[in-house]
PDB file of C-alpha atoms in Angstrom:
ATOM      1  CA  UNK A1287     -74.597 126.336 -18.081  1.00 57.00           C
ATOM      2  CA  UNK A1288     -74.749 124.086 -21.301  1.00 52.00           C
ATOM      3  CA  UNK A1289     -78.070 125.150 -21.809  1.00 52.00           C
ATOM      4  CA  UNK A1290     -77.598 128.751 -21.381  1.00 53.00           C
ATOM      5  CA  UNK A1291     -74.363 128.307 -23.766  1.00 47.00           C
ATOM      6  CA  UNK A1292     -76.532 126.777 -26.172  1.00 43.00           C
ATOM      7  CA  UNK A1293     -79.404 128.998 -26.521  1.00 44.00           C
ATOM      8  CA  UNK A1294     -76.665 132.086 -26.909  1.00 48.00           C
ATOM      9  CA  UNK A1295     -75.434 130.217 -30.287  1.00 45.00           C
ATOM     10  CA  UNK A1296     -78.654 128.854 -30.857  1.00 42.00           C
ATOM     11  CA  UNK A1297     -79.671 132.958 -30.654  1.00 47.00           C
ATOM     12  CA  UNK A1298     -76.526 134.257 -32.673  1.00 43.00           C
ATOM     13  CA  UNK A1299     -76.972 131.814 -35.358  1.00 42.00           C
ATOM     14  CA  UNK A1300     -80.736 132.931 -35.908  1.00 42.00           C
ATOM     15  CA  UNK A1301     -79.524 136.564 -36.197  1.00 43.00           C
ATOM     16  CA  UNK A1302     -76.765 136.190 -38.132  1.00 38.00           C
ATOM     17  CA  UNK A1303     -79.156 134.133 -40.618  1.00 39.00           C
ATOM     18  CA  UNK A1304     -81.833 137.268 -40.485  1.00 36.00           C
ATOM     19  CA  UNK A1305     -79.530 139.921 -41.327  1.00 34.00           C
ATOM     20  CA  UNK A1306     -77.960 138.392 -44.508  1.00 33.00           C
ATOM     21  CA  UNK A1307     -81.639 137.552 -45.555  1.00 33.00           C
ATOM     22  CA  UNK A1308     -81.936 141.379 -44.931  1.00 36.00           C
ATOM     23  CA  UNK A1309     -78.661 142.190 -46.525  1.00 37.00           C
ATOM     24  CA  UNK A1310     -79.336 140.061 -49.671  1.00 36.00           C
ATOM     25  CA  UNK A1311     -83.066 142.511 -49.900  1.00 52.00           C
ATOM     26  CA  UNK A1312     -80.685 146.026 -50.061  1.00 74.00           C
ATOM     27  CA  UNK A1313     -80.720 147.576 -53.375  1.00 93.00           C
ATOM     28  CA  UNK A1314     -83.809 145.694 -55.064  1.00 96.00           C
ATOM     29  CA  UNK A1315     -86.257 148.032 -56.915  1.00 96.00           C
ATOM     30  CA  UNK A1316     -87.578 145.694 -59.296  1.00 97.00           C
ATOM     31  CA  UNK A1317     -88.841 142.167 -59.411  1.00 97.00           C
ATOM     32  CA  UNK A1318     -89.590 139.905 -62.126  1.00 98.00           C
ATOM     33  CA  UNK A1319     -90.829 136.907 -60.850  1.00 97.00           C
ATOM     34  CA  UNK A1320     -88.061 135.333 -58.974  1.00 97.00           C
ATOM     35  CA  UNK A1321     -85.641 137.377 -60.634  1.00 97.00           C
ATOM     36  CA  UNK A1322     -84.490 140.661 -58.633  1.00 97.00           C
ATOM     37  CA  UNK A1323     -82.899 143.966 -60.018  1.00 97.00           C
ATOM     38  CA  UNK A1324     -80.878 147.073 -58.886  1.00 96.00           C
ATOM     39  CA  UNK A1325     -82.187 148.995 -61.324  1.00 94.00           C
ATOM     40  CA  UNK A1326     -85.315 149.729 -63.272  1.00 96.00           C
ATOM     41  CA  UNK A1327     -83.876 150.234 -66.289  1.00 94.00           C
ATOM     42  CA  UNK A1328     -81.515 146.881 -65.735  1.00 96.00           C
ATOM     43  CA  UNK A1329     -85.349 145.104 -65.567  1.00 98.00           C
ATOM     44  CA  UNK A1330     -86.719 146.509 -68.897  1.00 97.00           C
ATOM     45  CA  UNK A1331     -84.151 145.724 -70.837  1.00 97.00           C
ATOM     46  CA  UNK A1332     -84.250 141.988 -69.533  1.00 97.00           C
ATOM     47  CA  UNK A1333     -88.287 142.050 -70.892  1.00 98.00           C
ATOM     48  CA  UNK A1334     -87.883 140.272 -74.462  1.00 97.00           C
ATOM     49  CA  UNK A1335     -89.312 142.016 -77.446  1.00 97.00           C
ATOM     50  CA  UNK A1336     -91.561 139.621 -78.999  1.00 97.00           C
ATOM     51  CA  UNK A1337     -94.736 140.715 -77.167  1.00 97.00           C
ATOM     52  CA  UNK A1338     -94.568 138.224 -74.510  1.00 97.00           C
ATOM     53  CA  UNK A1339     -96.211 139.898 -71.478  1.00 98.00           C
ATOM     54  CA  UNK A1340     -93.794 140.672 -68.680  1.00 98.00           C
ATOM     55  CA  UNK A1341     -94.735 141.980 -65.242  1.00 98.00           C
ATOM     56  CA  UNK A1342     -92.546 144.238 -63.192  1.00 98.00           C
ATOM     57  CA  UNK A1343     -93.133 145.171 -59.555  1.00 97.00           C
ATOM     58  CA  UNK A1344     -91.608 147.946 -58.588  1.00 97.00           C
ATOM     59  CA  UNK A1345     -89.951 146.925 -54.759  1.00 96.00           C
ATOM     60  CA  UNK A1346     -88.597 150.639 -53.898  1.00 96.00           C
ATOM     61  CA  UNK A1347     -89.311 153.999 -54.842  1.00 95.00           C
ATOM     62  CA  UNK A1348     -86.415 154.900 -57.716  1.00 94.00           C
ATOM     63  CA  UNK A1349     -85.198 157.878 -59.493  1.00 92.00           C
ATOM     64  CA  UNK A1350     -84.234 156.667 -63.181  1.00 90.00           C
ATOM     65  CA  UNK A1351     -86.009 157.265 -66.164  1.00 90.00           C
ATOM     66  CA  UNK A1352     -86.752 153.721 -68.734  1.00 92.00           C
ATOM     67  CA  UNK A1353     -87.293 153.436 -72.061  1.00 93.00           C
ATOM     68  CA  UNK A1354     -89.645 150.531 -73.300  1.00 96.00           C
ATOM     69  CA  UNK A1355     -88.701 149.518 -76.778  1.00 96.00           C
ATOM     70  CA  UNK A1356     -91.102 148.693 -79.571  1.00 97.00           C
ATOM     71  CA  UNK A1357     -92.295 145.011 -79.048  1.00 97.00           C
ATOM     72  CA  UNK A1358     -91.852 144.803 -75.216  1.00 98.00           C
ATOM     73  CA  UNK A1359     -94.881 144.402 -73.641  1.00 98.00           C
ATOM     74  CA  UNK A1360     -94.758 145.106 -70.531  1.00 98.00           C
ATOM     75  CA  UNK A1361     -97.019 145.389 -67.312  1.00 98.00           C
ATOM     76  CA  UNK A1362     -95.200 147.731 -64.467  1.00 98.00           C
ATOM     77  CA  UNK A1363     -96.876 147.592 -61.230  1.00 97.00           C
ATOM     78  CA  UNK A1364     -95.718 150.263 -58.886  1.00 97.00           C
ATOM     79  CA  UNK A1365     -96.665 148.512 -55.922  1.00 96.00           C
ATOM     80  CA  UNK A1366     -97.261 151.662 -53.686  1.00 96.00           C
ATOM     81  CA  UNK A1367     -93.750 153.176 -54.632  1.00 96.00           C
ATOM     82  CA  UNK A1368     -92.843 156.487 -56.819  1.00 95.00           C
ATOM     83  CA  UNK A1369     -90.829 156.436 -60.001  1.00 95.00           C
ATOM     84  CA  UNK A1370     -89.329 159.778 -60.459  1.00 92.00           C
ATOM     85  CA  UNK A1371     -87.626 161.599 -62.533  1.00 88.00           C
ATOM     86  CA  UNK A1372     -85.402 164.332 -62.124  1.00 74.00           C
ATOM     87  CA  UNK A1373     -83.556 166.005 -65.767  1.00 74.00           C
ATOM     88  CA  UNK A1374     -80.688 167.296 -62.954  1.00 71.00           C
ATOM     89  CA  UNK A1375     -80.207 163.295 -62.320  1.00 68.00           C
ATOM     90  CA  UNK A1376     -81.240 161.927 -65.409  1.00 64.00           C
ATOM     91  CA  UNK A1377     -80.695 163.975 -68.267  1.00 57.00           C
ATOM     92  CA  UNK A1378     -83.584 162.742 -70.510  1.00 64.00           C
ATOM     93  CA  UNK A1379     -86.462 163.949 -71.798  1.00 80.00           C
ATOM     94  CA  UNK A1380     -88.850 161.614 -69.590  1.00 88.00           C
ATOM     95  CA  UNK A1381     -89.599 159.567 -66.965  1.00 91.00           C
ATOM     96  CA  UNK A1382     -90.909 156.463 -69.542  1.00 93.00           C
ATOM     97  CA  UNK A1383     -90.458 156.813 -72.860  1.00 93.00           C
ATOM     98  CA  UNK A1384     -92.777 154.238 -74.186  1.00 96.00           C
ATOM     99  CA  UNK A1385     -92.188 152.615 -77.981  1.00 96.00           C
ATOM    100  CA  UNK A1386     -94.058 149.822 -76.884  1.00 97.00           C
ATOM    101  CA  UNK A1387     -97.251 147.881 -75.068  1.00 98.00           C
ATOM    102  CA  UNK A1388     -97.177 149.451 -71.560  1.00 98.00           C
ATOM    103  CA  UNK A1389     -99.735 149.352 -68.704  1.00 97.00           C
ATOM    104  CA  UNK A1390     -98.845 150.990 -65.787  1.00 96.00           C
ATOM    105  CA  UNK A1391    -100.872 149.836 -62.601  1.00 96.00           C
ATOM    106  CA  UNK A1392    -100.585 149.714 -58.793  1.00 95.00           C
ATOM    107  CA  UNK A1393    -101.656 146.598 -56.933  1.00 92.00           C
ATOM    108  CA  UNK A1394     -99.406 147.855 -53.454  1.00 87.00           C
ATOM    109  CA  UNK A1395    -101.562 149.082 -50.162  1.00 88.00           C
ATOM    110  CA  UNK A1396    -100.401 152.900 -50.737  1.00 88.00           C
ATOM    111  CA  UNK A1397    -100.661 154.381 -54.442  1.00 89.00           C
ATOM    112  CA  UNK A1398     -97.835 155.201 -56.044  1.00 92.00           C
ATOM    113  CA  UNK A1399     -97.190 157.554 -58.714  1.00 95.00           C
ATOM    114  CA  UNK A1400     -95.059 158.510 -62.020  1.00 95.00           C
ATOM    115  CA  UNK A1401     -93.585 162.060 -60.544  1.00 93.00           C
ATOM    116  CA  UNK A1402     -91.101 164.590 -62.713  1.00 89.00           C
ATOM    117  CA  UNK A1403     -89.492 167.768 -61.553  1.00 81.00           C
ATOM    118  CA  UNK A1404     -88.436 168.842 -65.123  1.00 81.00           C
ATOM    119  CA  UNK A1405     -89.838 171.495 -66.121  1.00 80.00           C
ATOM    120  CA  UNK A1406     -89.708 171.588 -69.780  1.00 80.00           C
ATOM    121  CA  UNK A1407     -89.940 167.720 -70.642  1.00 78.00           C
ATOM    122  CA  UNK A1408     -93.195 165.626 -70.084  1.00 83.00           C
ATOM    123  CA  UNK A1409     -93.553 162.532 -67.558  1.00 89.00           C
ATOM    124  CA  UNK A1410     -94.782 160.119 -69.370  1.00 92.00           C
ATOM    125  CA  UNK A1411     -94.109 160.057 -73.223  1.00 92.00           C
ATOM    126  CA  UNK A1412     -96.065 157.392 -75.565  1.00 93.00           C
ATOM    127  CA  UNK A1413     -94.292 157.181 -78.639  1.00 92.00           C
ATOM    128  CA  UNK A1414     -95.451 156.470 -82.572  1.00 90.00           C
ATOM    129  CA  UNK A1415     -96.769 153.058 -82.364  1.00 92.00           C
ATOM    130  CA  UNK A1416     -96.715 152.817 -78.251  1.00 95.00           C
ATOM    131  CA  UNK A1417     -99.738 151.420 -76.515  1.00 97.00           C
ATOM    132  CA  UNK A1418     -99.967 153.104 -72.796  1.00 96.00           C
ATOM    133  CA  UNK A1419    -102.593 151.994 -70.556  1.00 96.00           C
ATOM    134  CA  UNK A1420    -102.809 153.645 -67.168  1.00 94.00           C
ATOM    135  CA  UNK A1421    -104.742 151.925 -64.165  1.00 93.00           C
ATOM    136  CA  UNK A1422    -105.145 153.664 -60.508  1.00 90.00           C
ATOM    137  CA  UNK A1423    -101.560 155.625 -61.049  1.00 93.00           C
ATOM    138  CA  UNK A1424    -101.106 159.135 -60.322  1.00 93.00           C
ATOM    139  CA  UNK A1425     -98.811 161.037 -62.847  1.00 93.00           C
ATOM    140  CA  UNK A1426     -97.792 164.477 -62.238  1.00 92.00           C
ATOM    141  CA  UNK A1427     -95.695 166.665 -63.346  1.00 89.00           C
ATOM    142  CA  UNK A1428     -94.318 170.593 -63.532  1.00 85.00           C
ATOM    143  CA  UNK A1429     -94.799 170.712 -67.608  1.00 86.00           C
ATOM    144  CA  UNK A1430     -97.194 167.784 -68.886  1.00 85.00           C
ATOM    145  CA  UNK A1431     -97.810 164.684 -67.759  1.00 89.00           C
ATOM    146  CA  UNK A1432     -98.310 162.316 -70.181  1.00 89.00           C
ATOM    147  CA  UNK A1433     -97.417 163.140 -73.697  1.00 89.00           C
ATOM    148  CA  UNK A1434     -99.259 161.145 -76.372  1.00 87.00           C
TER     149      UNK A1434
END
């Protein structure tokens, strides 16, 4: 009986642990490094501006639009998810906006992509003095997809 007792606590104890591990996962859509995010956006603006090269992996597929600013330098790796952008959600002109050194790549299993709905505003805009590398991304949109 002590033994059965046991294992049942032993058992409880093991899935109580898993499910705040889980818990503690909800909500991330960007990583970098060790450092997790809610938010896209929340990530680039945590990427200094002095050219230092930052990765972010995208963890989830998000709907936000980002704005890289002139000296980030950044390197966003979809990792199989979508970034979308929707002007009914998020009433800017694009999906990235980029002022600064940006290479967009995917290193996840599935490809991801850069998708917008707008129809009137482009996905992807490189701004005066933006570098925008894209490698193995898909970017489409209803209007134009990348803007240079």
């Amino acid at each position: 009986m002590k033994k059965r007792l046991f294992v049942i606590l032993l058992s409880l104890a093991v899935m109580v642990g898993l499910s705040f591990t889980a818990w503690a996962a909800d909500g991330v859509v960007a990583q970098i490094g060790d450092k997790e995010y809610t938010s896209l956006e929340d990530a680039v603006a945590d990427v200094p501006t002095d050219g230092t090269k930052t990765t972010i992996v995208l963890q989830a597929g998000v709907t936000e639009n980002i704005k890289i600013p002139a000296g980030a330098n950044i390197v966003l790796d979809l990792n199989g998810n979508t970034l979308t952008h929707d002007a009914a959600t998020t009433p800017t002109p694009y999906a990235v906006d980029n002022a600064g050194t940006l290479e967009i790549v995917d290193n996840g299993t599935t490809k991801g992509a850069i998708v917008s709905t707008a129809t009137s505003t482009s996905c992807v805009r490189n701004d005066v003095g933006g570098n925008l590398t894209l490698t193995g991304v898909s970017v489409s949109s209803a209007f134009v997809a990348v803007k240079n």
